Amino acid sequence: MNWPAYVAMDAVPSGSSVLLYGAGGRGGRALELLKALNPGVTVLGFVDSFKRGRWQGLPVHAPEDILTGALGADFVIVTTFDFIPVLTRLDHALGEKLLVGDIPMPERKHAIISHGLKAIYLVMPKVASTTLEVALAAASPTPIEVIQEADLSACPRDYFSFTFVRNPYDRMVSIFRHEANNFNRNVYRPAMEWLGRDPADFANFVEFVHRLPDGIADIHVRSQHRLLEGVEETVGLDFAGHLESLNEDFARVAERLEIPSDLGHITKSKRGHYRDYCTPKLLALIGERYRRDFELFGYELEA
């Protein structure tokens, strides 16, 4: 199989007609972006494996209608997150007319709030989140609460907000090891196998993620700065610590919140240094994929 072509909604050729595969939230978001950014594109309707009727005022067709050529669109843009089964069915029939939409969605942020400490911890996946949550829970005079993005705007702006980030090279190795140890639920295993790539090979994993836009990426491989977008408009971000200096940086948080700084025993990874996994080529691919994270969070790019 060939690698699918990704397309941002403002890059769809003006004057063309399209069908959006997926009559749901991501399909609706694609329609919204096309109307706002690319009004020269005509959206003929949606295609969905299960739904029929109308969605967002447009007809919803069956996949079989695409295969027979009855709908006459210039392009079919797949909007569903789990796009591999769709591509498997349609790739040979549509060829270059089949695209995968790079569709930025509102980030579903996960945060921990302690009203007793007047603190908000913006959780970053795979960055000591359990350790930090336990420390906050132990120190908070009131029960901590889990909140989602929609609730951030209701939080007091005077609460101290913080997060912790991780070196993108090390983060990539950690994600790979996590996915390798949870093979049956590895979200990218079907995609990589469809492309003829061994998902248990680190180089294949890096090359796959390198070509995966944030707009359709799982939260674990999405750029860290993307997971913080919009925070300044809600609760702000007062401090960003680094996993590599976890104890020292959490001590600064603890001093600000007037709580104990001891994080207890932190289990050290036995997987070795990221340089044990990364060739110069892989370092370059990771650096290119997460360049903005390196720049914003003060990490050094390696050749």
Short mmCIF file of C-alpha atoms in Angstrom, two decimals:
data_model
loop_
_atom_site.label_atom_id
_atom_site.label_comp_id
_atom_site.label_asym_id
_atom_site.label_seq_id
_atom_site.Cartn_x
_atom_site.Cartn_y
_atom_site.Cartn_z
CA MET A 1 0.00 0.00 0.00
CA ASN A 2 1.08 3.59 -0.63
CA TRP A 3 1.29 6.19 2.09
CA PRO A 4 -1.97 8.22 2.13
CA ALA A 5 -1.84 11.85 1.05
CA TYR A 6 -2.75 14.26 3.86
CA VAL A 7 -4.37 17.56 3.04
CA ALA A 8 -5.21 20.59 5.15
CA MET A 9 -8.60 22.10 4.42
CA ASP A 10 -7.11 25.33 3.10
CA ALA A 11 -4.98 23.32 0.64
CA VAL A 12 -7.82 21.51 -1.15
CA PRO A 13 -7.75 22.78 -4.77
CA SER A 14 -10.15 25.69 -5.17
CA GLY A 15 -12.94 25.00 -7.62
CA SER A 16 -12.98 21.29 -6.86
CA SER A 17 -15.87 19.25 -5.48
CA VAL A 18 -15.41 16.96 -2.49
CA LEU A 19 -17.16 14.36 -0.40
CA LEU A 20 -16.30 14.13 3.30
CA TYR A 21 -16.02 10.57 4.61
CA GLY A 22 -17.35 10.57 8.17
CA ALA A 23 -20.67 12.13 9.19
CA GLY A 24 -19.60 13.02 12.71
CA GLY A 25 -17.67 15.58 14.71
CA ARG A 26 -14.54 15.51 12.55
CA GLY A 27 -16.57 15.63 9.34
CA GLY A 28 -18.50 18.60 10.68
CA ARG A 29 -15.24 20.30 11.62
CA ALA A 30 -13.86 19.71 8.10
CA LEU A 31 -16.98 21.29 6.60
CA GLU A 32 -16.64 24.27 8.93
CA LEU A 33 -12.99 24.78 7.97
CA LEU A 34 -13.69 24.48 4.25
CA LYS A 35 -16.43 27.12 4.45
CA ALA A 36 -14.18 29.49 6.40
CA LEU A 37 -10.82 28.93 4.70
CA ASN A 38 -11.62 27.59 1.25
CA PRO A 39 -15.04 28.78 0.05
CA GLY A 40 -14.16 27.90 -3.55
CA VAL A 41 -14.51 24.20 -2.73
CA THR A 42 -17.95 22.64 -3.18
CA VAL A 43 -18.89 20.02 -0.59
CA LEU A 44 -21.35 17.63 -2.22
CA GLY A 45 -22.14 15.73 0.95
CA PHE A 46 -20.90 13.11 3.38
CA VAL A 47 -20.17 9.41 3.14
CA ASP A 48 -20.56 7.18 6.17
CA SER A 49 -20.45 3.46 6.85
CA PHE A 50 -23.43 3.57 9.20
CA LYS A 51 -25.39 6.81 8.88
CA ARG A 52 -27.85 7.82 6.15
CA GLY A 53 -30.13 10.78 5.57
CA ARG A 54 -28.69 14.25 6.07
CA TRP A 55 -25.94 15.74 8.22
CA GLN A 56 -25.14 19.43 8.52
CA GLY A 57 -27.76 20.04 5.84
CA LEU A 58 -26.04 17.77 3.30
CA PRO A 59 -26.87 14.24 2.10
CA VAL A 60 -25.12 11.24 3.65
CA HIS A 61 -24.24 8.49 1.16
CA ALA A 62 -23.15 4.87 1.47
CA PRO A 63 -19.53 3.89 0.66
CA GLU A 64 -20.81 1.72 -2.18
CA ASP A 65 -21.96 4.88 -3.96
CA ILE A 66 -18.33 6.03 -4.15
CA LEU A 67 -17.15 2.72 -5.51
CA THR A 68 -19.66 2.83 -8.35
CA GLY A 69 -18.61 6.36 -9.27
CA ALA A 70 -22.18 7.59 -8.92
CA LEU A 71 -21.35 10.68 -6.84
CA GLY A 72 -18.92 12.40 -9.19
CA ALA A 73 -16.68 14.21 -6.70
CA ASP A 74 -13.16 15.31 -7.57
CA PHE A 75 -11.87 14.17 -4.17
CA VAL A 76 -13.00 12.09 -1.23
CA ILE A 77 -11.53 13.39 2.03
CA VAL A 78 -11.45 10.91 4.89
CA THR A 79 -12.12 12.70 8.19
CA THR A 80 -12.45 9.79 10.61
CA PHE A 81 -9.65 9.22 13.13
CA ASP A 82 -9.59 5.49 12.41
CA PHE A 83 -9.01 5.97 8.70
CA ILE A 84 -7.22 2.74 7.84
CA PRO A 85 -10.33 0.52 7.36
CA VAL A 86 -11.73 3.17 5.03
CA LEU A 87 -8.53 3.34 3.00
CA THR A 88 -8.39 -0.43 2.79
CA ARG A 89 -11.78 -0.42 1.07
CA LEU A 90 -11.31 2.58 -1.17
CA ASP A 91 -7.62 2.94 -1.98
CA HIS A 92 -7.54 0.83 -5.15
CA ALA A 93 -10.80 2.28 -6.47
CA LEU A 94 -10.05 5.97 -5.96
CA GLY A 95 -6.27 6.29 -6.20
CA GLU A 96 -5.15 9.93 -5.99
CA LYS A 97 -8.73 11.11 -5.51
CA LEU A 98 -8.62 9.72 -1.96
CA LEU A 99 -7.13 12.05 0.66
CA VAL A 100 -6.88 12.02 4.45
CA GLY A 101 -7.88 15.31 6.03
CA ASP A 102 -5.47 17.02 8.42
CA ILE A 103 -8.19 18.53 10.58
CA PRO A 104 -7.18 20.50 13.69
CA MET A 105 -9.68 19.72 16.42
CA PRO A 106 -10.20 21.55 19.71
CA GLU A 107 -7.81 19.87 22.12
CA ARG A 108 -9.39 17.75 24.83
CA LYS A 109 -7.21 18.86 27.68
CA HIS A 110 -7.07 16.92 30.89
CA ALA A 111 -6.27 18.86 34.04
CA ILE A 112 -6.22 18.34 37.80
CA ILE A 113 -7.54 21.13 40.01
CA SER A 114 -7.16 21.65 43.74
CA HIS A 115 -9.36 24.41 45.08
CA GLY A 116 -7.70 24.03 48.46
CA LEU A 117 -4.28 24.81 46.97
CA LYS A 118 -5.65 27.15 44.29
CA ALA A 119 -3.68 25.16 41.74
CA ILE A 120 -4.28 23.65 38.29
CA TYR A 121 -2.02 20.94 36.91
CA LEU A 122 -2.28 20.64 33.11
CA VAL A 123 -1.57 16.97 32.48
CA MET A 124 0.89 16.01 29.73
CA PRO A 125 0.66 12.30 28.81
CA LYS A 126 3.79 10.21 29.49
CA VAL A 127 5.41 12.94 31.62
CA ALA A 128 5.26 11.63 35.23
CA SER A 129 1.57 12.50 35.38
CA THR A 130 0.69 9.81 37.94
CA THR A 131 3.52 10.87 40.26
CA LEU A 132 2.47 14.51 40.10
CA GLU A 133 -1.21 13.74 40.58
CA VAL A 134 -0.46 11.63 43.67
CA ALA A 135 1.68 14.43 45.14
CA LEU A 136 -1.07 16.99 44.64
CA ALA A 137 -3.72 14.71 46.06
CA ALA A 138 -1.64 14.06 49.18
CA ALA A 139 -0.97 17.75 49.79
CA SER A 140 -4.38 19.19 48.91
CA PRO A 141 -6.65 20.07 51.86
CA THR A 142 -9.63 19.44 49.57
CA PRO A 143 -10.22 16.53 47.17
CA ILE A 144 -8.61 17.08 43.78
CA GLU A 145 -10.88 17.10 40.73
CA VAL A 146 -10.33 16.01 37.14
CA ILE A 147 -11.52 18.62 34.66
CA GLN A 148 -11.71 18.69 30.88
CA GLU A 149 -11.07 21.50 28.41
CA ALA A 150 -14.64 22.76 28.44
CA ASP A 151 -14.37 23.41 32.18
CA LEU A 152 -11.06 25.31 32.09
CA SER A 153 -12.71 28.58 31.13
CA ALA A 154 -14.72 28.44 34.36
CA CYS A 155 -11.62 28.10 36.55
CA PRO A 156 -10.37 31.13 38.51
CA ARG A 157 -7.60 32.97 36.70
CA ASP A 158 -5.70 33.58 39.93
CA TYR A 159 -5.04 29.86 40.47
CA PHE A 160 -1.43 28.78 39.91
CA SER A 161 -1.29 26.69 36.73
CA PHE A 162 1.60 24.47 35.74
CA THR A 163 2.61 21.57 33.53
CA PHE A 164 5.63 19.35 32.91
CA VAL A 165 7.12 18.58 29.50
CA ARG A 166 9.63 16.06 28.22
CA ASN A 167 12.54 15.94 25.78
CA PRO A 168 10.89 14.95 22.47
CA TYR A 169 13.61 12.38 21.72
CA ASP A 170 13.05 10.61 25.04
CA ARG A 171 9.29 11.01 24.76
CA MET A 172 9.30 9.20 21.41
CA VAL A 173 11.19 6.23 22.86
CA SER A 174 8.85 6.13 25.87
CA ILE A 175 5.78 6.15 23.64
CA PHE A 176 7.21 3.41 21.45
CA ARG A 177 8.03 1.22 24.44
CA HIS A 178 4.57 1.79 25.88
CA GLU A 179 2.89 0.86 22.61
CA ALA A 180 5.15 -2.17 22.14
CA ASN A 181 4.18 -3.45 25.59
CA ASN A 182 0.49 -2.93 24.84
CA PHE A 183 0.54 -4.40 21.35
CA ASN A 184 -3.12 -5.43 21.22
CA ARG A 185 -4.32 -1.89 21.77
CA ASN A 186 -1.58 -0.10 19.85
CA VAL A 187 -3.65 2.47 17.94
CA TYR A 188 -1.14 2.62 15.09
CA ARG A 189 -0.53 -1.10 14.66
CA PRO A 190 -3.30 -1.53 12.03
CA ALA A 191 -2.08 1.51 10.11
CA MET A 192 1.53 0.40 10.09
CA GLU A 193 0.64 -3.15 9.11
CA TRP A 194 -1.56 -1.80 6.31
CA LEU A 195 1.48 0.11 5.05
CA GLY A 196 3.60 -3.02 5.26
CA ARG A 197 5.65 -1.73 8.21
CA ASP A 198 6.61 -3.77 11.27
CA PRO A 199 5.10 -1.88 14.25
CA ALA A 200 7.61 -3.53 16.60
CA ASP A 201 10.50 -1.75 14.85
CA PHE A 202 11.45 1.63 16.36
CA ALA A 203 12.68 3.10 13.07
CA ASN A 204 9.37 2.23 11.39
CA PHE A 205 7.47 3.80 14.28
CA VAL A 206 9.46 7.06 14.07
CA GLU A 207 9.05 7.26 10.30
CA PHE A 208 5.31 6.69 10.68
CA VAL A 209 4.84 9.36 13.36
CA HIS A 210 7.07 11.78 11.43
CA ARG A 211 4.53 11.76 8.60
CA LEU A 212 1.49 11.91 10.86
CA PRO A 213 0.09 15.46 11.22
CA ASP A 214 -1.01 16.64 14.65
CA GLY A 215 -4.51 17.06 13.23
CA ILE A 216 -5.03 13.29 13.10
CA ALA A 217 -2.47 12.17 15.67
CA ASP A 218 -3.27 10.31 18.86
CA ILE A 219 -2.79 12.43 21.99
CA HIS A 220 0.32 10.50 23.00
CA VAL A 221 2.26 11.42 19.85
CA ARG A 222 0.78 14.87 19.31
CA SER A 223 3.16 17.80 19.78
CA GLN A 224 3.31 18.92 23.39
CA HIS A 225 2.73 22.56 22.50
CA ARG A 226 -0.47 21.58 20.71
CA LEU A 227 -1.78 20.10 23.94
CA LEU A 228 -1.36 23.51 25.57
CA GLU A 229 -2.99 25.60 22.85
CA GLY A 230 -5.73 27.87 24.13
CA VAL A 231 -4.54 27.70 27.74
CA GLU A 232 -3.54 31.37 27.76
CA GLU A 233 -7.15 32.30 26.96
CA THR A 234 -8.50 30.26 29.90
CA VAL A 235 -6.34 29.63 32.95
CA GLY A 236 -2.95 30.76 31.61
CA LEU A 237 0.31 28.89 32.18
CA ASP A 238 2.44 30.08 35.08
CA PHE A 239 5.16 27.43 34.99
CA ALA A 240 6.40 24.64 32.70
CA GLY A 241 8.75 22.19 34.39
CA HIS A 242 10.89 19.55 32.73
CA LEU A 243 10.84 15.83 33.40
CA GLU A 244 14.63 15.79 33.18
CA SER A 245 14.78 18.02 36.29
CA LEU A 246 11.56 16.77 37.87
CA ASN A 247 12.58 17.02 41.54
CA GLU A 248 14.15 20.46 41.21
CA ASP A 249 11.30 21.89 39.15
CA PHE A 250 8.59 20.39 41.34
CA ALA A 251 10.36 21.96 44.33
CA ARG A 252 9.64 25.34 42.71
CA VAL A 253 5.97 24.38 42.33
CA ALA A 254 5.87 23.16 45.93
CA GLU A 255 7.43 26.37 47.21
CA ARG A 256 4.82 28.41 45.36
CA LEU A 257 1.97 26.27 46.73
CA GLU A 258 3.54 25.87 50.20
CA ILE A 259 3.39 22.07 50.11
CA PRO A 260 5.99 19.31 50.62
CA SER A 261 8.34 18.90 47.69
CA ASP A 262 9.11 15.20 48.20
CA LEU A 263 7.78 13.14 45.29
CA GLY A 264 8.69 9.87 46.97
CA HIS A 265 10.52 7.06 45.21
CA ILE A 266 10.48 7.51 41.45
CA THR A 267 11.13 4.35 39.47
CA LYS A 268 13.91 4.83 36.96
CA SER A 269 13.40 3.46 33.48
CA LYS A 270 15.53 0.46 32.56
CA ARG A 271 15.25 1.00 28.83
CA GLY A 272 18.43 3.06 28.52
CA HIS A 273 19.15 6.41 26.88
CA TYR A 274 17.32 7.58 23.78
CA ARG A 275 20.62 7.62 21.89
CA ASP A 276 20.66 3.83 22.27
CA TYR A 277 17.60 3.79 19.98
CA CYS A 278 18.19 6.73 17.66
CA THR A 279 20.43 6.80 14.62
CA PRO A 280 21.36 10.24 13.23
CA LYS A 281 18.55 9.82 10.70
CA LEU A 282 15.98 9.13 13.41
CA LEU A 283 17.21 12.06 15.50
CA ALA A 284 16.69 14.27 12.45
CA LEU A 285 13.17 12.95 11.84
CA ILE A 286 12.13 13.46 15.47
CA GLY A 287 13.70 16.91 15.47
CA GLU A 288 11.78 17.90 12.36
CA ARG A 289 8.48 16.46 13.61
CA TYR A 290 8.67 18.20 17.00
CA ARG A 291 10.75 21.26 16.11
CA ARG A 292 8.32 23.66 17.76
CA ASP A 293 8.46 21.69 21.03
CA PHE A 294 12.26 21.91 21.01
CA GLU A 295 12.11 25.66 20.45
CA LEU A 296 9.39 26.48 22.98
CA PHE A 297 10.56 24.28 25.83
CA GLY A 298 14.31 24.83 25.56
CA TYR A 299 15.46 21.43 24.34
CA GLU A 300 18.52 21.09 22.12
CA LEU A 301 18.24 19.62 18.65
CA GLU A 302 20.81 16.93 17.88
CA ALA A 303 22.25 15.97 14.53
#
